[in-house]
C-alpha atoms as a printed R data frame, in Angstrom:
    type eleno elety resid chain resno       x       y       z
1   ATOM     1    CA   UNK     A     1 -36.706  -0.793 -61.356
2   ATOM     2    CA   UNK     A     2 -40.650   1.350 -60.722
3   ATOM     3    CA   UNK     A     3 -39.043   4.738 -62.256
4   ATOM     4    CA   UNK     A     4 -38.195   2.293 -65.508
5   ATOM     5    CA   UNK     A     5 -40.283  -0.685 -65.052
6   ATOM     6    CA   UNK     A     6 -39.325  -1.872 -68.750
7   ATOM     7    CA   UNK     A     7 -35.323  -1.344 -68.088
8   ATOM     8    CA   UNK     A     8 -33.113  -4.212 -68.166
9   ATOM     9    CA   UNK     A     9 -30.734  -3.136 -65.025
10  ATOM    10    CA   UNK     A    10 -28.307  -4.397 -63.622
11  ATOM    11    CA   UNK     A    11 -25.538  -4.374 -60.781
12  ATOM    12    CA   UNK     A    12 -22.410  -6.227 -60.935
13  ATOM    13    CA   UNK     A    13 -18.689  -6.050 -61.562
14  ATOM    14    CA   UNK     A    14 -17.565  -3.420 -64.058
15  ATOM    15    CA   UNK     A    15 -14.454  -5.258 -65.019
16  ATOM    16    CA   UNK     A    16 -16.335  -8.394 -66.090
17  ATOM    17    CA   UNK     A    17 -19.469  -7.447 -67.744
18  ATOM    18    CA   UNK     A    18 -21.923 -10.193 -69.186
19  ATOM    19    CA   UNK     A    19 -22.193  -8.523 -72.022
20  ATOM    20    CA   UNK     A    20 -21.001 -10.070 -75.510
21  ATOM    21    CA   UNK     A    21 -18.413  -8.376 -77.371
22  ATOM    22    CA   UNK     A    22 -19.411  -5.302 -79.393
23  ATOM    23    CA   UNK     A    23 -22.695  -4.911 -77.377
24  ATOM    24    CA   UNK     A    24 -24.163  -1.642 -76.770
25  ATOM    25    CA   UNK     A    25 -24.445   1.274 -79.189
26  ATOM    26    CA   UNK     A    26 -23.903   3.478 -75.963
27  ATOM    27    CA   UNK     A    27 -21.666   3.833 -72.746
28  ATOM    28    CA   UNK     A    28 -22.083   6.589 -69.908
29  ATOM    29    CA   UNK     A    29 -19.252   6.849 -67.370
30  ATOM    30    CA   UNK     A    30 -19.991   9.393 -64.754
31  ATOM    31    CA   UNK     A    31 -18.050   9.998 -61.829
32  ATOM    32    CA   UNK     A    32 -16.994   6.400 -62.367
33  ATOM    33    CA   UNK     A    33 -13.182   6.141 -62.609
34  ATOM    34    CA   UNK     A    34 -12.174   8.984 -59.970
35  ATOM    35    CA   UNK     A    35 -13.925   6.643 -57.583
36  ATOM    36    CA   UNK     A    36 -11.416   3.942 -58.518
37  ATOM    37    CA   UNK     A    37  -8.274   4.014 -56.769
38  ATOM    38    CA   UNK     A    38  -6.267   1.444 -58.223
39  ATOM    39    CA   UNK     A    39  -4.951   1.854 -61.593
40  ATOM    40    CA   UNK     A    40  -4.912  -1.845 -62.999
41  ATOM    41    CA   UNK     A    41  -8.913  -1.857 -62.309
42  ATOM    42    CA   UNK     A    42  -9.208   1.831 -64.221
43  ATOM    43    CA   UNK     A    43  -7.245   0.029 -66.909
44  ATOM    44    CA   UNK     A    44  -9.611  -3.444 -66.076
45  ATOM    45    CA   UNK     A    45 -12.108  -1.444 -66.191
46  ATOM    46    CA   UNK     A    46 -11.826   0.465 -69.243
47  ATOM    47    CA   UNK     A    47 -10.383  -2.506 -71.679
48  ATOM    48    CA   UNK     A    48 -14.278  -3.805 -69.906
49  ATOM    49    CA   UNK     A    49 -16.007  -0.310 -71.914
50  ATOM    50    CA   UNK     A    50 -14.183  -0.698 -74.905
51  ATOM    51    CA   UNK     A    51 -14.977  -4.786 -75.566
52  ATOM    52    CA   UNK     A    52 -19.018  -4.404 -75.080
53  ATOM    53    CA   UNK     A    53 -19.026  -0.959 -77.148
54  ATOM    54    CA   UNK     A    54 -19.944  -1.650 -80.791
55  ATOM    55    CA   UNK     A    55 -18.000  -0.517 -84.006
56  ATOM    56    CA   UNK     A    56 -19.457   3.077 -84.495
57  ATOM    57    CA   UNK     A    57 -20.537   3.410 -80.587
58  ATOM    58    CA   UNK     A    58 -19.550   6.342 -78.244
59  ATOM    59    CA   UNK     A    59 -18.361   6.722 -74.947
60  ATOM    60    CA   UNK     A    60 -19.078   9.870 -72.848
61  ATOM    61    CA   UNK     A    61 -17.673  10.515 -70.253
62  ATOM    62    CA   UNK     A    62 -17.408  12.717 -67.521
63  ATOM    63    CA   UNK     A    63 -15.802  12.711 -63.921
64  ATOM    64    CA   UNK     A    64 -13.425  15.102 -61.762
65  ATOM    65    CA   UNK     A    65 -10.428  16.675 -63.110
66  ATOM    66    CA   UNK     A    66  -9.237  17.219 -59.358
67  ATOM    67    CA   UNK     A    67  -8.692  15.251 -55.867
68  ATOM    68    CA   UNK     A    68 -11.893  16.621 -53.690
69  ATOM    69    CA   UNK     A    69 -10.484  17.472 -50.405
70  ATOM    70    CA   UNK     A    70 -13.028  16.324 -48.837
71  ATOM    71    CA   UNK     A    71 -13.467  12.470 -49.772
72  ATOM    72    CA   UNK     A    72  -9.849  10.527 -49.759
73  ATOM    73    CA   UNK     A    73 -11.782   8.235 -51.716
74  ATOM    74    CA   UNK     A    74 -12.030  10.319 -55.191
75  ATOM    75    CA   UNK     A    75  -9.062  11.189 -56.825
76  ATOM    76    CA   UNK     A    76  -9.297  12.825 -59.991
77  ATOM    77    CA   UNK     A    77  -7.750  11.650 -63.286
78  ATOM    78    CA   UNK     A    78  -6.355  14.378 -65.566
79  ATOM    79    CA   UNK     A    79  -6.174  14.807 -69.250
80  ATOM    80    CA   UNK     A    80  -3.528  12.181 -69.758
81  ATOM    81    CA   UNK     A    81  -4.897   9.861 -67.779
82  ATOM    82    CA   UNK     A    82  -7.921   9.685 -69.008
83  ATOM    83    CA   UNK     A    83  -6.618   9.787 -72.649
84  ATOM    84    CA   UNK     A    84  -4.451   6.601 -72.367
85  ATOM    85    CA   UNK     A    85  -7.619   4.290 -71.132
86  ATOM    86    CA   UNK     A    86  -8.506   5.275 -74.418
87  ATOM    87    CA   UNK     A    87  -5.630   5.520 -76.796
88  ATOM    88    CA   UNK     A    88  -7.478   3.188 -79.297
89  ATOM    89    CA   UNK     A    89 -10.506   5.629 -79.502
90  ATOM    90    CA   UNK     A    90 -11.048   9.078 -81.505
91  ATOM    91    CA   UNK     A    91 -12.558  11.951 -79.403
92  ATOM    92    CA   UNK     A    92 -11.864  14.580 -77.459
93  ATOM    93    CA   UNK     A    93 -11.777  15.643 -73.380
94  ATOM    94    CA   UNK     A    94 -12.769  19.208 -72.481
95  ATOM    95    CA   UNK     A    95 -13.010  21.426 -68.678
96  ATOM    96    CA   UNK     A    96 -16.193  21.527 -67.684
97  ATOM    97    CA   UNK     A    97 -18.219  22.417 -64.377
98  ATOM    98    CA   UNK     A    98 -17.458  25.486 -62.226
99  ATOM    99    CA   UNK     A    99 -15.440  23.623 -58.852
100 ATOM   100    CA   UNK     A   100 -18.576  22.636 -56.521
101 ATOM   101    CA   UNK     A   101 -17.845  24.654 -53.304
102 ATOM   102    CA   UNK     A   102 -17.822  27.484 -55.761
103 ATOM   103    CA   UNK     A   103 -21.350  26.998 -57.720
104 ATOM   104    CA   UNK     A   104 -22.838  26.018 -54.451
105 ATOM   105    CA   UNK     A   105 -21.478  29.444 -52.840
106 ATOM   106    CA   UNK     A   106 -22.501  31.792 -56.086
107 ATOM   107    CA   UNK     A   107 -25.532  29.994 -58.403
108 ATOM   108    CA   UNK     A   108 -28.154  30.678 -55.905
109 ATOM   109    CA   UNK     A   109 -27.357  34.484 -55.276
110 ATOM   110    CA   UNK     A   110 -26.588  34.883 -59.030
111 ATOM   111    CA   UNK     A   111 -26.743  32.544 -61.955
112 ATOM   112    CA   UNK     A   112 -25.320  35.013 -64.361
113 ATOM   113    CA   UNK     A   113 -22.119  35.531 -62.237
114 ATOM   114    CA   UNK     A   114 -21.561  31.631 -62.380
115 ATOM   115    CA   UNK     A   115 -22.450  31.108 -65.600
116 ATOM   116    CA   UNK     A   116 -19.334  34.157 -66.086
117 ATOM   117    CA   UNK     A   117 -17.027  32.607 -63.350
118 ATOM   118    CA   UNK     A   118 -17.415  28.791 -65.387
119 ATOM   119    CA   UNK     A   119 -15.698  30.671 -68.584
120 ATOM   120    CA   UNK     A   120 -12.442  30.602 -66.596
121 ATOM   121    CA   UNK     A   121 -10.638  27.554 -67.168
122 ATOM   122    CA   UNK     A   122  -9.165  26.856 -64.012
123 ATOM   123    CA   UNK     A   123 -12.158  26.901 -62.055
124 ATOM   124    CA   UNK     A   124 -13.259  24.057 -64.227
125 ATOM   125    CA   UNK     A   125 -12.960  20.933 -61.842
126 ATOM   126    CA   UNK     A   126 -14.279  18.530 -64.551
127 ATOM   127    CA   UNK     A   127 -13.932  16.733 -67.802
128 ATOM   128    CA   UNK     A   128 -16.479  15.717 -70.511
129 ATOM   129    CA   UNK     A   129 -15.621  13.468 -73.277
130 ATOM   130    CA   UNK     A   130 -16.847  12.366 -75.905
131 ATOM   131    CA   UNK     A   131 -14.852   8.894 -77.846
132 ATOM   132    CA   UNK     A   132 -15.993   7.054 -80.923
133 ATOM   133    CA   UNK     A   133 -14.611   3.545 -81.435
134 ATOM   134    CA   UNK     A   134 -13.801   2.642 -84.388
């Protein structure tokens, strides 16, 4: 609140948001869905996002495509899993982000090498997407 004094910040349940239907022009979910292990809860949150997003509104998605081997509380979602959460929305998903362990090792030494390695899809560990509510 100190950094954003004019912002309306809320803490609450993403599966039951205290906003009217068609309230937001833009919603961002960054590393949210992979932290929700229960499929029904993921589905409930996706439904709530669709409910509070205005027609023509944009939903930005960024999350892991793979499980985190060091954190059992993070379960990656495949592209097909994400698309199943938002079937009535138009948009796209693509793989992005060089695998963090590789990035942490290579980027401090050579950003150029890290950028080159990221060009290989099998080394990208996240999905980024844009969906539009029709």
